[in-house]
Short mmCIF file of C-alpha atoms in Angstrom, two decimals:
data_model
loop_
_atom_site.label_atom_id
_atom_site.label_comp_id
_atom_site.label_asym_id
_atom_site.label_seq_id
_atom_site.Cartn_x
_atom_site.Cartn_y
_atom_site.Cartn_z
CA UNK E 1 0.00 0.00 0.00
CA UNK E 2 2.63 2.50 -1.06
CA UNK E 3 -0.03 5.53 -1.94
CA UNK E 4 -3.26 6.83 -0.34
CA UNK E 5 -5.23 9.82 -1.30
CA UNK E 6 -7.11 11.90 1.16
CA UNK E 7 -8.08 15.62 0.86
CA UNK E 8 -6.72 15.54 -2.97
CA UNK E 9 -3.18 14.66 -1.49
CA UNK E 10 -1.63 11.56 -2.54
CA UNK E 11 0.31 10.33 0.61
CA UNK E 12 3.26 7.73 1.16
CA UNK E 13 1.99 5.02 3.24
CA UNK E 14 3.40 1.99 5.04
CA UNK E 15 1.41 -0.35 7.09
CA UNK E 16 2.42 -3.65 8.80
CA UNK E 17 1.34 -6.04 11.42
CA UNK E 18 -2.08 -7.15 12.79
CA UNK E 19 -4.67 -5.71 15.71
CA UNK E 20 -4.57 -2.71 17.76
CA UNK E 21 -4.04 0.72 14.57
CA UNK E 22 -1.08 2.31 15.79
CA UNK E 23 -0.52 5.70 13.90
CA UNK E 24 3.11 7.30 13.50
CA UNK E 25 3.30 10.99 12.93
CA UNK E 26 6.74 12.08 12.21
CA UNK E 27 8.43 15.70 13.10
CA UNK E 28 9.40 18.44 11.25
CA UNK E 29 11.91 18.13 9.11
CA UNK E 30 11.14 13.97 9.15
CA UNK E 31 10.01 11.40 6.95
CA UNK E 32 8.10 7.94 8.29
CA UNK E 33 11.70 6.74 6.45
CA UNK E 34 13.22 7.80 9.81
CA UNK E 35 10.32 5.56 11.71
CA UNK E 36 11.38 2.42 9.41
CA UNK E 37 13.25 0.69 12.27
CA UNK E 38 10.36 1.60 14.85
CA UNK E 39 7.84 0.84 12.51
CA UNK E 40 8.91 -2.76 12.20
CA UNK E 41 9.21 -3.33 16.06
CA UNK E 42 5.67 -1.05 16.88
CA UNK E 43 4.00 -4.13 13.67
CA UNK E 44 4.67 -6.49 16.19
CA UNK E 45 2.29 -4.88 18.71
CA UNK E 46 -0.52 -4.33 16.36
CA UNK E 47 -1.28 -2.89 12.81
CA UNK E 48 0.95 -0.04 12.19
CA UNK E 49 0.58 2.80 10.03
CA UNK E 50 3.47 5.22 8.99
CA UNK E 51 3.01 7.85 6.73
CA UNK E 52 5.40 10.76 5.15
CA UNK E 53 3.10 14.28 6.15
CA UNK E 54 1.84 16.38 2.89
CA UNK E 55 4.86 17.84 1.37
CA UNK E 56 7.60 15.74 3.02
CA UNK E 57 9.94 13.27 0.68
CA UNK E 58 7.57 11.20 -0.69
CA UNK E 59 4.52 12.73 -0.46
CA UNK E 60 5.77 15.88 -1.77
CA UNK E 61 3.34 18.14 -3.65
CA UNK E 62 4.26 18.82 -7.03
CA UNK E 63 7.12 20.93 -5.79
CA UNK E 64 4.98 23.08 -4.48
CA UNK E 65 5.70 25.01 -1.23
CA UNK E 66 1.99 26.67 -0.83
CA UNK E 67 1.64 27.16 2.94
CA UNK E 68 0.54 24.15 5.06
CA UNK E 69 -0.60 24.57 8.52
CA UNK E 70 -1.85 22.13 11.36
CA UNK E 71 -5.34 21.72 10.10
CA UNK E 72 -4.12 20.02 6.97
CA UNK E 73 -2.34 17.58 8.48
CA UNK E 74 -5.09 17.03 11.20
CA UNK E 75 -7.14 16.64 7.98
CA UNK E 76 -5.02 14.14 6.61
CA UNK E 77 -4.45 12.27 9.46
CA UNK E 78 -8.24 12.04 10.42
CA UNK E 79 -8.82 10.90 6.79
CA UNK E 80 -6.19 8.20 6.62
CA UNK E 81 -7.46 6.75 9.48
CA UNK E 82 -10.83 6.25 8.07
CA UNK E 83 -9.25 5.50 4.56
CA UNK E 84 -7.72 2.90 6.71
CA UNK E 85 -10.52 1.47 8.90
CA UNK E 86 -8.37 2.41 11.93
CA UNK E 87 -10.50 3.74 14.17
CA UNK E 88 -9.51 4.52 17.29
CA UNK E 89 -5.93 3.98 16.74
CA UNK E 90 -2.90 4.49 19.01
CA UNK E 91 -1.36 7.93 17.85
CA UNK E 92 2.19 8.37 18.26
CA UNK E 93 3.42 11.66 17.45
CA UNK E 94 7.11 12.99 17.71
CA UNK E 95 7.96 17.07 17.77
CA UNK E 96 5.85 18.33 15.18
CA UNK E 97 4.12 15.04 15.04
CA UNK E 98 3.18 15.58 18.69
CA UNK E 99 1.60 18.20 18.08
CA UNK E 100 -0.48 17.40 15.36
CA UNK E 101 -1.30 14.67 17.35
CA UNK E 102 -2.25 16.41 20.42
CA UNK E 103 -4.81 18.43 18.15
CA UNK E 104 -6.14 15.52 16.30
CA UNK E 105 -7.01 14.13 20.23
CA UNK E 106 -8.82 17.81 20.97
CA UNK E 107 -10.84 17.57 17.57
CA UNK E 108 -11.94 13.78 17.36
CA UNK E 109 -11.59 12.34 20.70
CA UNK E 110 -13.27 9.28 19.54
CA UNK E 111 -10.58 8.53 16.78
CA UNK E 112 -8.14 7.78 19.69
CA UNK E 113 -7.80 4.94 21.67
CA UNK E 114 -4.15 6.18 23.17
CA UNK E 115 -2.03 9.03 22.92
CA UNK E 116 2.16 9.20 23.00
CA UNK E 117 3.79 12.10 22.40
CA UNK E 118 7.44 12.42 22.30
CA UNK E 119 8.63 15.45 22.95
CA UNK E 120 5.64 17.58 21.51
CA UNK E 121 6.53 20.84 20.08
CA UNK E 122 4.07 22.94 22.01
CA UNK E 123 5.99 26.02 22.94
CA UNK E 124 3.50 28.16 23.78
CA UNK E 125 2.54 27.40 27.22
CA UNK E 126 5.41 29.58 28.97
CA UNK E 127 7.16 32.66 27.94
CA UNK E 128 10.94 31.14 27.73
CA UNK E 129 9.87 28.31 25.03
CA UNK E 130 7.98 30.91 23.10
CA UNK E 131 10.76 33.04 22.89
CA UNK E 132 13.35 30.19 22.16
CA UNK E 133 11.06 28.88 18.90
CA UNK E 134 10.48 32.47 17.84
CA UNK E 135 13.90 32.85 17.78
CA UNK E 136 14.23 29.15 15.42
CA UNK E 137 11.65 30.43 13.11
CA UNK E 138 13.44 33.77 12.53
CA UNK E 139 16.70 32.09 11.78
CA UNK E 140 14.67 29.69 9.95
CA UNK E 141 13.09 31.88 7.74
CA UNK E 142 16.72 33.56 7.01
CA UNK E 143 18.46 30.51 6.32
CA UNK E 144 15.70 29.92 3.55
CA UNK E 145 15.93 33.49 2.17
CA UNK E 146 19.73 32.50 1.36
CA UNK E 147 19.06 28.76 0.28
CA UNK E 148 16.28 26.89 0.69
CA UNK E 149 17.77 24.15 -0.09
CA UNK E 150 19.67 23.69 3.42
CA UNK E 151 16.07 24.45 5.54
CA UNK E 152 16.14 21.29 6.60
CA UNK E 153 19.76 20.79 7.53
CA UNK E 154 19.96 24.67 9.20
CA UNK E 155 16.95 23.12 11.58
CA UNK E 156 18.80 20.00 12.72
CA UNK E 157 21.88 22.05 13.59
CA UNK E 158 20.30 25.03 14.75
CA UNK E 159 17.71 23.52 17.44
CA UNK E 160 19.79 20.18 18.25
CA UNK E 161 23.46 20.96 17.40
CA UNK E 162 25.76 19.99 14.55
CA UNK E 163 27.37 17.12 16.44
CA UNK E 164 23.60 15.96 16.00
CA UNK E 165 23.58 16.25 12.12
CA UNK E 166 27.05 15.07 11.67
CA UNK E 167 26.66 12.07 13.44
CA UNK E 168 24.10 11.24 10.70
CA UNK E 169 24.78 8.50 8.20
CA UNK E 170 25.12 10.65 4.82
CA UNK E 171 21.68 8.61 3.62
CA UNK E 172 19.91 10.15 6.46
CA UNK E 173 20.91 13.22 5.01
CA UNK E 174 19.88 12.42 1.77
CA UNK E 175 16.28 11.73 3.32
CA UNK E 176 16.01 15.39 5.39
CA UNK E 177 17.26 17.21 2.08
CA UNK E 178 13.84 15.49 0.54
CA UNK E 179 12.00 17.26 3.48
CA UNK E 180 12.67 20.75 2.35
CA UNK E 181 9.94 21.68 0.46
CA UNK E 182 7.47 20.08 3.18
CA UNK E 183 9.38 22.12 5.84
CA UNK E 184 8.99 25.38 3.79
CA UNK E 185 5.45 25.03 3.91
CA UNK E 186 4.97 24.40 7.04
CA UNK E 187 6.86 27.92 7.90
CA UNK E 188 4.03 29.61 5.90
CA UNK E 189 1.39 27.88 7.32
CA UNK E 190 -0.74 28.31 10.61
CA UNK E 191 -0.92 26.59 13.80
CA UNK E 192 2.32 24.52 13.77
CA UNK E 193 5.47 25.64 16.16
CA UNK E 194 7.63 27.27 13.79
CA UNK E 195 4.29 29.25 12.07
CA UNK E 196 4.30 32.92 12.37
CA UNK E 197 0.84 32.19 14.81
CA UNK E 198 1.17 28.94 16.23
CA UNK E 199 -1.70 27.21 17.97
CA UNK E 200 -3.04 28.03 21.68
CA UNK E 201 -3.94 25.79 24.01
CA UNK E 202 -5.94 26.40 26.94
CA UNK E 203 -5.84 24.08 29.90
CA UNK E 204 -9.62 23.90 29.83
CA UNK E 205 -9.49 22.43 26.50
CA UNK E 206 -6.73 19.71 27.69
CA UNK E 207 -7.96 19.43 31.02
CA UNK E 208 -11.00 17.66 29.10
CA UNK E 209 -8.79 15.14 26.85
CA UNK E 210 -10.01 11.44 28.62
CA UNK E 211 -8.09 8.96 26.75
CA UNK E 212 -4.76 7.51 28.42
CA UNK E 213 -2.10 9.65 27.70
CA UNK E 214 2.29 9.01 27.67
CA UNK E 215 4.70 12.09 27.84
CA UNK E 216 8.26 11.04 26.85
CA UNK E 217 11.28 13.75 27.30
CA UNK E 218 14.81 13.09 26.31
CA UNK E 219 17.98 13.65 29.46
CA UNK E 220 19.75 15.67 26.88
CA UNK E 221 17.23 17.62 24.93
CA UNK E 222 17.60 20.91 24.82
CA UNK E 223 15.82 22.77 27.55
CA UNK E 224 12.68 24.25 25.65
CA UNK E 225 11.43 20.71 24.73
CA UNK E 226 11.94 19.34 27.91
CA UNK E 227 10.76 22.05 29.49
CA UNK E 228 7.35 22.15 27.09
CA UNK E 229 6.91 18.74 27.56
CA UNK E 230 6.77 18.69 31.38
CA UNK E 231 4.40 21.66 31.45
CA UNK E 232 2.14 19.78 28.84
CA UNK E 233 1.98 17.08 30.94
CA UNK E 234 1.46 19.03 34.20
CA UNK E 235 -2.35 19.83 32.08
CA UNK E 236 -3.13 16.70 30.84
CA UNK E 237 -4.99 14.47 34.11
CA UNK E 238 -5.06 11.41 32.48
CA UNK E 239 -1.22 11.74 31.51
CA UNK E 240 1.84 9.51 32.70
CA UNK E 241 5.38 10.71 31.82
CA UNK E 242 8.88 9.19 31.62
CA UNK E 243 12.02 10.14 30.67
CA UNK E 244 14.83 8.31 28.02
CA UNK E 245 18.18 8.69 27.80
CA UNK E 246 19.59 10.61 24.62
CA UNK E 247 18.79 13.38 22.58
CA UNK E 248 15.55 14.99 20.92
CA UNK E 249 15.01 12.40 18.17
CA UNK E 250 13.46 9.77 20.95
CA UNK E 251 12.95 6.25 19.44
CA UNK E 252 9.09 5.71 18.84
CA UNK E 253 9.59 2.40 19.85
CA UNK E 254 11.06 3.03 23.22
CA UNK E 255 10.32 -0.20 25.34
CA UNK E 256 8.23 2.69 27.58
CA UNK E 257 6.38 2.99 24.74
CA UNK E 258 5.86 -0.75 23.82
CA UNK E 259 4.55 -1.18 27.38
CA UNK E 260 2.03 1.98 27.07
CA UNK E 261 0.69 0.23 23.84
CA UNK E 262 0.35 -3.11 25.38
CA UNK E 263 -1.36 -2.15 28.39
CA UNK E 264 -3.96 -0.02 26.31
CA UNK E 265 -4.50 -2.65 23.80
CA UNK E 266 -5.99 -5.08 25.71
CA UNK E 267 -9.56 -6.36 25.55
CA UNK E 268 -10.12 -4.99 28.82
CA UNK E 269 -9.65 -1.65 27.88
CA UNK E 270 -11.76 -1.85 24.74
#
């Protein structure tokens, strides 16, 4: 099932294993390539489903960098899951994929069973990680004005560090140099965490999410992220956290995150 097509977009998809839909939504700049080795262990938990997000590497849009926002990919997600028959599903989304995730939760509670979300990027719920991804977007959006060609590469060494992007294998970066144009977008678009107006929550609106929740933060993240996660968690009531050793890029497959999915997948809980 290499292609689906939801919302006119024709969308990479990968899906192995049997039971439980487990959904994969990967960051920004990302590709479900990244999620191939988690994606293999996560099949062997239930029926997993990896996708590469409107305008990333294989999914890309005609070369077209018209803005996307947070409601597309909501959109897309939402869809694919129907496409799919994988209602509720487990939803695992990582940075940018946490977030979308955490809004797909808010819109359709009933279209998820579970929620993980590895380091989310929410940065708007305290002044210091507001300021910090202002500060990304604006070097961001300069890096691009010079060559947009090295978006994705400026992102991995600007928020993580370049010991972070070169450590990668050179295919790796081969794969986030296919993520450019889906990256771009996403600058011009609303709601995500590098847009100009990213999306609000209020602790009403999360204090009402019911659905068993996981928080994972990395020892050696930098400080926004961990810092946003922890404060995300602090309004979610049905939320457990944990923390992993290593950097940003936590491993979807995390044997934290195995056991989450296990305990939620069984009959009991249905």
């Amino acid at each position: 099932m290499p292609h689906v097509t939801v919302n006119g977009v024709e969308l990479h998809v990968e899906v192995g294993g049997e039971g439980i839909p487990i959904l994969g939504l990967h960051g920004t700049p990302s590709s479900a390539a990244m999620w191939a080795d988690a994606a293999t262990e996560l099949a062997r938990h239930g029926r997993c489903i990896t996708y590469d997000r409107r305008g990333f590497l294989r999914s890309r849009l005609d070369g077209s960098v018209a803005p996307v926002g947070l409601d597309d990919h909501v959109d897309d997600a939402l869809a694919l899951l129907d496409a799919l028959d994988a209602v509720p599903a487990i939803v695992i989304g990582r940075s940018t994929g946490g977030l979308i995730a955490l809004e797909l939760a808010l819109r359709s509670p009933r279209s998820v069973r579970a929620l993980v979300l590895l380091e989310p990027a929410v940065f708007t719920l305290d002044e210091a990680s507001r300021t910090w991804a202002d500060g990304l977007r604006r070097r961001v959006l300069d890096a691009e004005s010079r060559d947009p060609s090295t978006v994705a590469e400026f992102i991995i060494r600007d928020a993580l560090g370049d010991a972070t992007w070169d450590a990668l294998p050179a295919a790796l970066r081969e794969t986030f140099a296919g993520t450019n144009d889906g990256t771009r977008a996403e600058l011009h678009g609303e709601g995500l965490d590098l847009s100009a107006r990213p999306r609000e929550f209020g602790a009403a609106e999360l204090a009402a999410l019911a659905m068993p929740i996981l928080v994972v933060a990395a020892t050696d993240s930098p400080d926004p992220l961990r810092r946003s996660a922890a404060l995300l968690a602090d309004l979610l009531p049905t939320s457990e956290t944990v923390q992993v050793p290593g950097g940003h890029l936590i491993h979807p497959a995390d044997t934290a995150v195995l056991a989450f999915i296990d305990r939620h997948a069984a009959p009991a809980d249905a």
